[in-house]
Short mmCIF file of C-alpha atoms and ligand atoms in Angstrom, two decimals:
data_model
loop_
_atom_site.label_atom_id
_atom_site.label_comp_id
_atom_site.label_asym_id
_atom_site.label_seq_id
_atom_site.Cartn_x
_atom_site.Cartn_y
_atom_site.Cartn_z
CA UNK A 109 3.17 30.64 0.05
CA UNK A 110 2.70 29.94 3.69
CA UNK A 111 3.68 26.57 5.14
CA UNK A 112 0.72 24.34 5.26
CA UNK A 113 -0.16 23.00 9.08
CA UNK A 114 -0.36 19.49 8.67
CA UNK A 115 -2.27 16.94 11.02
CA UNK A 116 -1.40 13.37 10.78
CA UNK A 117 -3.32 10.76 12.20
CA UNK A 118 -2.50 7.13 12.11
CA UNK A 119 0.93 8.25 11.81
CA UNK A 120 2.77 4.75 11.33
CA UNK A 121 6.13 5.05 10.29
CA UNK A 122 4.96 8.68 8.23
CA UNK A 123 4.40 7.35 4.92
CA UNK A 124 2.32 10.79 4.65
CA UNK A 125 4.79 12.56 6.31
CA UNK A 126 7.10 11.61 3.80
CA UNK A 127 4.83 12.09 0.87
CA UNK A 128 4.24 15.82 1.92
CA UNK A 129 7.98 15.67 1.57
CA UNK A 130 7.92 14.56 -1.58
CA UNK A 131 5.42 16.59 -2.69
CA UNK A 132 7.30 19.77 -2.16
CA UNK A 133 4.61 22.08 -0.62
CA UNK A 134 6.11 24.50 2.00
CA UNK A 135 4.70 22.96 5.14
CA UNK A 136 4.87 21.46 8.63
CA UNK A 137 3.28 18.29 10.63
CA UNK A 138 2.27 20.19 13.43
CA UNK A 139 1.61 16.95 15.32
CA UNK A 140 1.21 12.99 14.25
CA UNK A 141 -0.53 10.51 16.54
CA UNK A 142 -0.36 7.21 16.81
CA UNK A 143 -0.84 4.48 19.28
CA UNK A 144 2.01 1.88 18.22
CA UNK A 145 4.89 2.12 20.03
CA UNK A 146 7.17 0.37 17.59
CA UNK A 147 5.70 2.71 14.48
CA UNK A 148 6.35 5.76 17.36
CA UNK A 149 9.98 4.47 17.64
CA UNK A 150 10.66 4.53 13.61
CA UNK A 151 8.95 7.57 13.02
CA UNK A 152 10.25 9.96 16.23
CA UNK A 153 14.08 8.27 14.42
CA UNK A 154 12.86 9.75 10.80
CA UNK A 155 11.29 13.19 12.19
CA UNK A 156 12.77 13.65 15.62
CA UNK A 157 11.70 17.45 15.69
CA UNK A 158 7.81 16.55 14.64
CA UNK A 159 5.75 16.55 18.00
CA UNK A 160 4.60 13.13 18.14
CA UNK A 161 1.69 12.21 20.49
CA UNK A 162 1.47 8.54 21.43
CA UNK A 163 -2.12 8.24 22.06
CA UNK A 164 -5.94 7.46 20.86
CA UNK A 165 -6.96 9.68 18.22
CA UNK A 166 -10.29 8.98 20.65
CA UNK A 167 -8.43 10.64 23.82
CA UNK A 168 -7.92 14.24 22.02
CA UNK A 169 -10.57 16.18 22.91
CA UNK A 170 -12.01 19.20 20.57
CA UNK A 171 -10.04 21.95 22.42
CA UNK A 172 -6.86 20.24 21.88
CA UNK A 173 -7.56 19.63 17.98
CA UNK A 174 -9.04 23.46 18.20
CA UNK A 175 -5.67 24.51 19.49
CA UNK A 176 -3.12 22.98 16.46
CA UNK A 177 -5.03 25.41 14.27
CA UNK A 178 -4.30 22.78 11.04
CA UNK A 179 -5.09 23.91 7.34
CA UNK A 180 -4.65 19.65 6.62
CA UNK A 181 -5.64 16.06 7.43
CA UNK A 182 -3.43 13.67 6.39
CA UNK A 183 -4.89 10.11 7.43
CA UNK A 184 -4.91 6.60 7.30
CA UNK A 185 -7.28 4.97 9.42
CA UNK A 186 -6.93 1.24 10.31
CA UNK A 187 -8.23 -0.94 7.46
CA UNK A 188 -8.71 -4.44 9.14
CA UNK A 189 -12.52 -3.61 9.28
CA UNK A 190 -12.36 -3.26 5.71
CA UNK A 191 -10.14 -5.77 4.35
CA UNK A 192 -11.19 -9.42 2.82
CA UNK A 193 -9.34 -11.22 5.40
CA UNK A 194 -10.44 -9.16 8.02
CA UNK A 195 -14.05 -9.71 9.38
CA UNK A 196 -15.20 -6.61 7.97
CA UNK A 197 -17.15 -5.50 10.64
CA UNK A 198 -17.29 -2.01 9.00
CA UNK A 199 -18.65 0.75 11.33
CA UNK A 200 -19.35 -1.57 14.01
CA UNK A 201 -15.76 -3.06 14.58
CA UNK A 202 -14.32 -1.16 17.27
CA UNK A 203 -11.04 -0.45 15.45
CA UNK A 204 -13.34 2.06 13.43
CA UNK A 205 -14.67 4.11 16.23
CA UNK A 206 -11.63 6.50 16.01
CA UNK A 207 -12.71 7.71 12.65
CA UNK A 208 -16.01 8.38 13.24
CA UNK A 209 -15.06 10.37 16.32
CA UNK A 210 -13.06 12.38 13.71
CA UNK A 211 -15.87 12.73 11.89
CA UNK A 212 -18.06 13.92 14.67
CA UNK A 213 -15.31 16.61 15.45
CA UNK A 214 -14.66 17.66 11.85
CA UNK A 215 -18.22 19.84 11.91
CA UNK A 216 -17.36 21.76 15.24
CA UNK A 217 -13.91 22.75 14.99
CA UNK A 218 -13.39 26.69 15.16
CA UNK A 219 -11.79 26.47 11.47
CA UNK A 220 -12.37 23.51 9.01
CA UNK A 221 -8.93 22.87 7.32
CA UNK A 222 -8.80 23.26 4.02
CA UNK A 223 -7.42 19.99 3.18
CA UNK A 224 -7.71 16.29 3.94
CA UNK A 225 -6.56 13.33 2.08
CA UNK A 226 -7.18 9.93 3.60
CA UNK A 227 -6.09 6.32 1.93
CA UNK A 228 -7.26 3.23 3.22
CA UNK A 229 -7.78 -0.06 1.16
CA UNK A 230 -9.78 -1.28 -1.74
CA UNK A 231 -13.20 -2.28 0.18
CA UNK A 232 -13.35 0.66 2.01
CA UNK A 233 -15.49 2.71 -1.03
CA UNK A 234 -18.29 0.18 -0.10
CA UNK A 235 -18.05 0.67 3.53
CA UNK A 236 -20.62 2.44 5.71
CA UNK A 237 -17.87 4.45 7.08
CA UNK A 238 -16.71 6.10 3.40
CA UNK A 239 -20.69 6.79 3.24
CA UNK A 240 -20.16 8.75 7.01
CA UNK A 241 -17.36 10.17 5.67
CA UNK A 242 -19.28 11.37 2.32
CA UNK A 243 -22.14 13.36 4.30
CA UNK A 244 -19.51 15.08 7.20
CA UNK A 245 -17.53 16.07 3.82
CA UNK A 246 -20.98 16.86 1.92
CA UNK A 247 -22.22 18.75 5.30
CA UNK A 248 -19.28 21.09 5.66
CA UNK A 249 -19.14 21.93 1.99
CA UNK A 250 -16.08 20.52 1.20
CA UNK A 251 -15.32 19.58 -2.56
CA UNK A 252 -13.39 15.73 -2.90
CA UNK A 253 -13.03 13.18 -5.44
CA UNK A 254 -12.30 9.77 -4.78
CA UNK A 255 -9.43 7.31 -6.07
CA UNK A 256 -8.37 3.37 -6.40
CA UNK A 257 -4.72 4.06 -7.24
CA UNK A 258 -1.54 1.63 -7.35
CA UNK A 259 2.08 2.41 -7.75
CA UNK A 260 1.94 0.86 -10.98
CA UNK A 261 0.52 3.85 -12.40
CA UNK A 262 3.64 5.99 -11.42
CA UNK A 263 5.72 3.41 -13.31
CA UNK A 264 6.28 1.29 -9.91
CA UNK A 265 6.81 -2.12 -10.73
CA UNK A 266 4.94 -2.98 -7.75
CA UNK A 267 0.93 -3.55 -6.89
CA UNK A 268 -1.05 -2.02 -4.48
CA UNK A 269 -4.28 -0.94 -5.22
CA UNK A 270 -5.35 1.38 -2.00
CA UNK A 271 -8.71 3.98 -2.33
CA UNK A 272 -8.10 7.71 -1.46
CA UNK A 273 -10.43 10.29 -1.24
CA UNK A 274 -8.80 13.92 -1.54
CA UNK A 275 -11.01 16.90 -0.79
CA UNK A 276 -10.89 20.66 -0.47
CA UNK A 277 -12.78 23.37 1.09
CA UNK A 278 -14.22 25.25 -1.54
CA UNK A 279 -17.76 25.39 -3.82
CA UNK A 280 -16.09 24.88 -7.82
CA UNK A 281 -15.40 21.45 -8.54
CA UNK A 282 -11.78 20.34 -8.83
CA UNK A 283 -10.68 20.57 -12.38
CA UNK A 284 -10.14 16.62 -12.79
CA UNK A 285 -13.04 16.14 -11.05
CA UNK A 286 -15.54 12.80 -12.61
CA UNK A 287 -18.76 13.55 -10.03
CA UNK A 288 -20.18 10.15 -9.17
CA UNK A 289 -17.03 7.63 -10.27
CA UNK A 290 -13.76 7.03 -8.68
CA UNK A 291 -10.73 7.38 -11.01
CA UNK A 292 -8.61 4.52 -11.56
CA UNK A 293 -5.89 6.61 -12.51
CA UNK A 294 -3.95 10.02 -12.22
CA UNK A 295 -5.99 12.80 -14.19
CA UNK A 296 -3.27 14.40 -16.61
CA UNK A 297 -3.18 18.13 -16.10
CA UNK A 298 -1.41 18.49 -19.13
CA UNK A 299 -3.73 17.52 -22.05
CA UNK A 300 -0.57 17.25 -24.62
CA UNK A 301 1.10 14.79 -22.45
CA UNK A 302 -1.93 12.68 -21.64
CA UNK A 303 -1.72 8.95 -21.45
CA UNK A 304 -4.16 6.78 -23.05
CA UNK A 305 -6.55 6.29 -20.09
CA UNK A 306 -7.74 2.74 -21.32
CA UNK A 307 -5.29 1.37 -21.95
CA UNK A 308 -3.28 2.15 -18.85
CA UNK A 309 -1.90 -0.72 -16.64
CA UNK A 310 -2.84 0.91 -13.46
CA UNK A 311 -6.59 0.53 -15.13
CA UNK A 312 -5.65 -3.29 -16.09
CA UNK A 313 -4.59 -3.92 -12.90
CA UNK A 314 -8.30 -2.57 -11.46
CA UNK A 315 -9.73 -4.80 -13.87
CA UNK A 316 -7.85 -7.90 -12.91
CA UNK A 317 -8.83 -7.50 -9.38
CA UNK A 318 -13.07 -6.42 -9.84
CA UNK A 319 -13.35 -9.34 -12.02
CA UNK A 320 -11.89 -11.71 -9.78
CA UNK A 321 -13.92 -13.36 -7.00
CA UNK A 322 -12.16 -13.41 -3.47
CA UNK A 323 -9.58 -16.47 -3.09
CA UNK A 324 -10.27 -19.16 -0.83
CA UNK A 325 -7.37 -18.25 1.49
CA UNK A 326 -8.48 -14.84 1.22
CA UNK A 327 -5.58 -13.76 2.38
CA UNK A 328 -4.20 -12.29 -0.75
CA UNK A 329 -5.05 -8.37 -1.79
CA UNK A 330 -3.97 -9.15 -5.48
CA UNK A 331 -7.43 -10.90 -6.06
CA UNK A 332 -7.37 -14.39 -7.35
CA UNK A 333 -10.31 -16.52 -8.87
CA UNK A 334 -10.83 -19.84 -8.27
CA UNK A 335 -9.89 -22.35 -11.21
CA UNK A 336 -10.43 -26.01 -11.68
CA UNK A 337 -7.07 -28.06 -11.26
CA UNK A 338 -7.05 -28.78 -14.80
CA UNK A 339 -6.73 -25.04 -15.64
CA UNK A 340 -2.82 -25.27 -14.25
CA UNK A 341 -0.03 -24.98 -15.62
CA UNK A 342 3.31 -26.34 -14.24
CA UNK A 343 2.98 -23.93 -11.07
CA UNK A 344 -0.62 -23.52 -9.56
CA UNK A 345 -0.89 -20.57 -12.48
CA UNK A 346 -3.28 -20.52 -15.03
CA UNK A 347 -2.14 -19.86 -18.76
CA UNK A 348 -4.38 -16.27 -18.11
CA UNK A 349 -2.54 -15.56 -14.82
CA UNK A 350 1.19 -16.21 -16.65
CA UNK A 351 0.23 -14.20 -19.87
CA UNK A 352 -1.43 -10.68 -17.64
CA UNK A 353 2.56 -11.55 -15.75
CA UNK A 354 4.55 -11.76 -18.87
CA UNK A 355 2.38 -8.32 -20.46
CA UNK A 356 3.76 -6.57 -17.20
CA UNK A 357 7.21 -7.73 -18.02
CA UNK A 358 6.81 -6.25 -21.05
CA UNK A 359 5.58 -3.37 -20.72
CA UNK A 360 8.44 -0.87 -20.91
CA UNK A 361 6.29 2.30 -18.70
CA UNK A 362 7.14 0.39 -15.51
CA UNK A 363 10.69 0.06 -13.95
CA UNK A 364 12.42 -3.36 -13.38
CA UNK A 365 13.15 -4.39 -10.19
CA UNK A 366 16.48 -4.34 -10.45
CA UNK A 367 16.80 -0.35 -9.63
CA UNK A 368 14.68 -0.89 -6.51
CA UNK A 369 17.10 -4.16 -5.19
CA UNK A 370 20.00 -3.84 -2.74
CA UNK A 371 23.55 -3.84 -3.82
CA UNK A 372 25.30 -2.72 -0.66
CA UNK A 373 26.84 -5.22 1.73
CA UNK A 374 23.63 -6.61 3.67
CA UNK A 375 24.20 -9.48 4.82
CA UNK A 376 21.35 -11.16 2.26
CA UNK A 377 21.68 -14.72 3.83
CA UNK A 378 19.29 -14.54 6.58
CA UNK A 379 16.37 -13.84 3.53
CA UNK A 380 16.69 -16.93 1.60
CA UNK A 381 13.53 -19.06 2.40
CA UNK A 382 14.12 -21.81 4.35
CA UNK A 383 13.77 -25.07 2.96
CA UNK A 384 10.50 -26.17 5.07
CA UNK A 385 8.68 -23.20 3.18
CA UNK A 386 10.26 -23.96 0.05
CA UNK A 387 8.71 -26.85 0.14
CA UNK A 388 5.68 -26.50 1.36
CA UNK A 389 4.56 -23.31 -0.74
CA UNK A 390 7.01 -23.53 -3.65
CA UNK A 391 3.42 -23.67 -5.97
CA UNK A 392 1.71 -20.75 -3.87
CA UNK A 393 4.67 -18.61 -4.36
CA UNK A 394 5.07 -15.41 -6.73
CA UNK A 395 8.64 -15.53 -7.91
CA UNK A 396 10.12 -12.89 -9.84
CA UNK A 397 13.65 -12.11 -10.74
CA UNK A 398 15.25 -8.77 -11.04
CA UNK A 399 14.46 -8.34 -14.82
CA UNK A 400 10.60 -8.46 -14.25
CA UNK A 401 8.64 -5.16 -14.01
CA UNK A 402 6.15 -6.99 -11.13
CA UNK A 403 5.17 -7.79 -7.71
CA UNK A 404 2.83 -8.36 -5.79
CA UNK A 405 1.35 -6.39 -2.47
CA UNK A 406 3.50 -6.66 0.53
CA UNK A 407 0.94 -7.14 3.49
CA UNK A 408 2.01 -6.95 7.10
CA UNK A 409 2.85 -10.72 7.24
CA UNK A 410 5.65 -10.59 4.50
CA UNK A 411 8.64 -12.64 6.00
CA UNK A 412 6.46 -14.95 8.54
CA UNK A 413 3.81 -15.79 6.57
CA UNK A 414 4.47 -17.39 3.11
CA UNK A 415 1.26 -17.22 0.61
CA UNK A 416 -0.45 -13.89 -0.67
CA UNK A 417 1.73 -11.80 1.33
CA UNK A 418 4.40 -10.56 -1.27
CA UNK A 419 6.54 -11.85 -4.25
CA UNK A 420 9.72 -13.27 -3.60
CA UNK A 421 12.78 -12.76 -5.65
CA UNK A 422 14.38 -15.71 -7.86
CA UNK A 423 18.69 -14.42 -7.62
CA UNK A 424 19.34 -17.38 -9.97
CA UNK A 425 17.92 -15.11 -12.90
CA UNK A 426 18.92 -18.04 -16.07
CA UNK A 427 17.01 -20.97 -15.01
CA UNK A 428 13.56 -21.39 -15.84
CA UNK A 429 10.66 -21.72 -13.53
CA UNK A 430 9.19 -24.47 -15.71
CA UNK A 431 12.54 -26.69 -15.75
CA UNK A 432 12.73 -26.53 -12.25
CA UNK A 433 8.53 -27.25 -11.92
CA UNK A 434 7.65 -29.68 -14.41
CA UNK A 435 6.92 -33.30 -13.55
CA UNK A 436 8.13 -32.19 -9.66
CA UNK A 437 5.26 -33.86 -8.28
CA UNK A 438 7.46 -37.26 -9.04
CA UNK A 439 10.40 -36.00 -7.23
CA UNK A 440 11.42 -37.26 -3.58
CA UNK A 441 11.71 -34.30 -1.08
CA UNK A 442 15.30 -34.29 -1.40
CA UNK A 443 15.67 -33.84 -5.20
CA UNK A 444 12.63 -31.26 -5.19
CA UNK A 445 14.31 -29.34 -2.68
CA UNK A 446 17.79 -29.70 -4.60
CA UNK A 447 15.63 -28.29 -7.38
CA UNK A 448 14.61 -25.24 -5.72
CA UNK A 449 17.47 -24.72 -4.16
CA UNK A 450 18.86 -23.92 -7.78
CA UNK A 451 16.59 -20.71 -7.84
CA UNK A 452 17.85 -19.30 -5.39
CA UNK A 453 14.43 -17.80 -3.93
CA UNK A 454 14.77 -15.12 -1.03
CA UNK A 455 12.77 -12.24 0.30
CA UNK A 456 12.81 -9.05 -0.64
CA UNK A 457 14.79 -7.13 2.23
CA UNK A 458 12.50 -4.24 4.23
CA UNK A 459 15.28 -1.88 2.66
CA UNK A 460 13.60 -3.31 -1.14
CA UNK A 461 9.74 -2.74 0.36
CA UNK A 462 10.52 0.59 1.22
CA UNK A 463 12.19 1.69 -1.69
CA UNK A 464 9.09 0.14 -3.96
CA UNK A 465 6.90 2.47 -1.42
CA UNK A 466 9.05 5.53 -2.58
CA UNK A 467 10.56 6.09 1.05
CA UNK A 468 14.64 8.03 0.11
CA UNK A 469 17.81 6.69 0.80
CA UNK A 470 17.77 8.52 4.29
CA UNK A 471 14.99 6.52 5.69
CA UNK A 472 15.67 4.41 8.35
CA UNK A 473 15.07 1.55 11.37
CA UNK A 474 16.40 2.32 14.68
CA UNK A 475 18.44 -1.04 15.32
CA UNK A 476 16.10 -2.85 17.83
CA UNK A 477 13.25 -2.54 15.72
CA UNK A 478 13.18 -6.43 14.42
CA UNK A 479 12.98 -7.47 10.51
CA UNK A 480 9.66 -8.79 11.35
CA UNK A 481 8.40 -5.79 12.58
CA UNK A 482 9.85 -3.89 9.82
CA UNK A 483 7.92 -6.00 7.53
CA UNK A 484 4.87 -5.84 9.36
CA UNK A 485 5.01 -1.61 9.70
CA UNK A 486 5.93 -1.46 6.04
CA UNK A 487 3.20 -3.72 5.09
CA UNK A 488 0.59 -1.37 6.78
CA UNK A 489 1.95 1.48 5.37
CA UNK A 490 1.55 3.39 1.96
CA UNK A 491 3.70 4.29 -1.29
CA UNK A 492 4.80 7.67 -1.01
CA UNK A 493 5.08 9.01 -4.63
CA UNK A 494 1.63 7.90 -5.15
CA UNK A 495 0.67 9.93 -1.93
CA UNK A 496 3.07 12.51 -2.86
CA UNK A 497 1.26 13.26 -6.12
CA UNK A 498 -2.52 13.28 -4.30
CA UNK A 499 -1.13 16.12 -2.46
CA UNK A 500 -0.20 17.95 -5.41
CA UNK A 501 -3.37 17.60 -6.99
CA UNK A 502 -5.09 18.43 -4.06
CA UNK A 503 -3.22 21.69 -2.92
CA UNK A 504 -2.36 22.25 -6.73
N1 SAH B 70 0.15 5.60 7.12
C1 SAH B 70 0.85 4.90 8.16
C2 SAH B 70 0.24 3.58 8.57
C3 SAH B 70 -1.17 3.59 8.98
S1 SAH B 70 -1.70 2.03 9.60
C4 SAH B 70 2.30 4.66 7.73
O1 SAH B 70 2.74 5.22 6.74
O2 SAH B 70 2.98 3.89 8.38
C5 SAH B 70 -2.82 2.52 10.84
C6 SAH B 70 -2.14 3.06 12.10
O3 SAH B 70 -3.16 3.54 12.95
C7 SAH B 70 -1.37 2.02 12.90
O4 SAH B 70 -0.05 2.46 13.06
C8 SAH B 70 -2.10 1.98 14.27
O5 SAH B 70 -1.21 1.87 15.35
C9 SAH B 70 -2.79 3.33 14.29
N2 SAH B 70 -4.03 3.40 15.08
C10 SAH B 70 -5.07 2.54 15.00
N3 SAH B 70 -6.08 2.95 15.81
C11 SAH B 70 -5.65 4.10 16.40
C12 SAH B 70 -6.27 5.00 17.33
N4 SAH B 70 -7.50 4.77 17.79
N5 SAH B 70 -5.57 6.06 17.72
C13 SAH B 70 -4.31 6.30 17.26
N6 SAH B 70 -3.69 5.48 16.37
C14 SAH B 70 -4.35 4.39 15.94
#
């Protein structure tokens, strides 16, 4: 097979990069682009002999694209426009006028490639822009299907339900294909070996989120409703919220945590939370402890930010959350924070988001590249194995 000429916009730290990796498939980025200089930094360190252009997907003109003669789009354009917390401005938020200028260049290139795969986040299969996208795709003739996946359905015990859209140049249908519905889950080439679509957690886990309104604070991708006070339990956690946690814990298809957690020498101090956002978010927080088969999305503000932004780890894994939370309201400060300080709560380190994400061993920071900023590219970028799979399916 020939190597496949890869294009890869919104480039990041090359999540898709690493996914076409992972994937296998004899092939070559023949250029990335991207317009952060930080991401540019971490991903020139990880794939130093990939040309790497650092600027506007808007500044390369249709000669230039013409030239890299590319059989594949790999792409992730920015999702603000589309997320809850952002303003959602759609097609007309400026952050979105890079796409459609792909899609007014994907017609009138010399040779259509014969792939693209782009992710982006649950919203975005409402948007005006997937509808743009769905008539360039329709006009050329290309054949896609469309996808709200999360690594949970790979076994991951993490969440983060993204939409992809995988298509193909070519008139037959893809064999998985369901015309008119996007699949909540990976279609099982092998019949024998097929998992009980219903039932699957990766389907739950859609579920949980459609039937959820958005949360007050928005800010949280996991999707939350809204209950009454007296719905609580000892944490701000309804009984229906703790039993859909404890099913996850149990359910022996996903991985603990434990295999994803660092056990080299890291100096794991400097991620215990600090006793100010102990104790001003110890209710908001998602603890788990290395035994749990859970978490929740890391977003770009893991680290900084405290609620909706990720779980946090609990290293004291015998005591139990509802010793340390009942009747804490009566506490003083000092005895609730001599409480907490008994779970031992810390952050998961950017080495534990990226191994959830499915980057290897080898991938790495280049040293001035801050833990904040670590958090913040990791939090905009994607799991790899789930990508990594899409790209089997779609070259398959
Ligand atoms: N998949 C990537 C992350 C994508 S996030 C990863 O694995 O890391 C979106 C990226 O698009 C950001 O890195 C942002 O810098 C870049 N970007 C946004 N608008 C752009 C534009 N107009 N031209 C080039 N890059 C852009």
């Amino acid at each position: 097979m020939e190597r496949v000429r890869v294009l890869e916009l919104y480039s990041g730290i090359g999540g898709m990069h690493q996914a076409l990796r992972a994937s296998g498939i004899p092939s070559e980025v023949v250029v990335a682009v991207d317009v952060n200089t930080v991401a540019n930094d971490v991903y020139m360190q990880n794939f130093p002999t990939t040309p790497l252009w650092p600027k506007t997907i808007e500044g390369i003109s249709l000669k230039e694209f013409d030239r890299l003669s590319f059989d594949m789009i790999l792409m992730s354009p920015p999702c603000q426009p589309f997320t809850r917390i952002g303003r959602q401005g759609d097609i007309s938020d400026p952050r979105t006028r890079s796409f459609l200028y792909i899609l007014d260049i994907l017609p009138r290139l010399t040779k259509l490639p014969k792939y693209i795969l782009l992710e982006n986040v649950k919203g975005f299969e409402t948007s005006t822009a997937r509808d743009e996208l769905i008539r360039t795709l329709e006009k050329c003739e290309y054949t896609y299907q469309e996808f709200l996946l999360s690594p949970t359905c790979l076994g991951i015990p993490n969440s983060r339900l993204r939409y992809f859209l995988i298509a193909r140049l070519q008139s037959e249908p893809f064999t998985f294909q369901v015309p008119g519905r996007i699949l909540t889950d990976f279609p099982s080439l092998d019949p024998a070996n097929s998992r009980k679509f219903e039932g699957s957690i990766c389907l739950k886990e859609f579920h949980s989120l459609v039937s959820s309104k958005d949360s007050a604070s928005g800010s949280n991708d996991n999707g939350r409703q809204c209950p009454q006070k007296e719905d609580f339990l000892y944490k701000l956690e309804t009984a229906e919220e703790l039993e859909r946690k404890q099913q996850q814990d149990n359910d022996l298809s996903l991985q603990m945590l434990k295999d994803f957690l660092q056990d080299d020498g890291e100096e794991l101090s400097q991620f215990f939370l600090p006793p100010k956002s102990l104790l001003r978010y110890a209710f908001l927080l998602d603890i788990v402890t290395p035994s749990c088969r859970r978490s929740t999305c890391f977003t770009k503000g893991y680290g900084h930010y405290v609620e909706g932004t990720g779980s946090v780890l609990q290293m004291a894994e015998d005591i139990q959350l509802e010793s340390v939370f009942k009747f804490f309201e009566a506490l003083s400060e000092e005895e609730k924070l001599l409480k907490l300080s008994t779970l031992k709560l810390r952050y998961f380190t950017p080495r534990e988001i990226a191994n959830l994400h499915g980057f290897p061993p080898e991938f790495g920071f280049p040293d001035k590249v801050t833990i904040k900023q670590r958090y913040r590219l990791l939090g905009n970028s994607l799991n790899v194995q789930v990508v990594a799979k899409l790209i089997l399916l779609l070259v398959g």
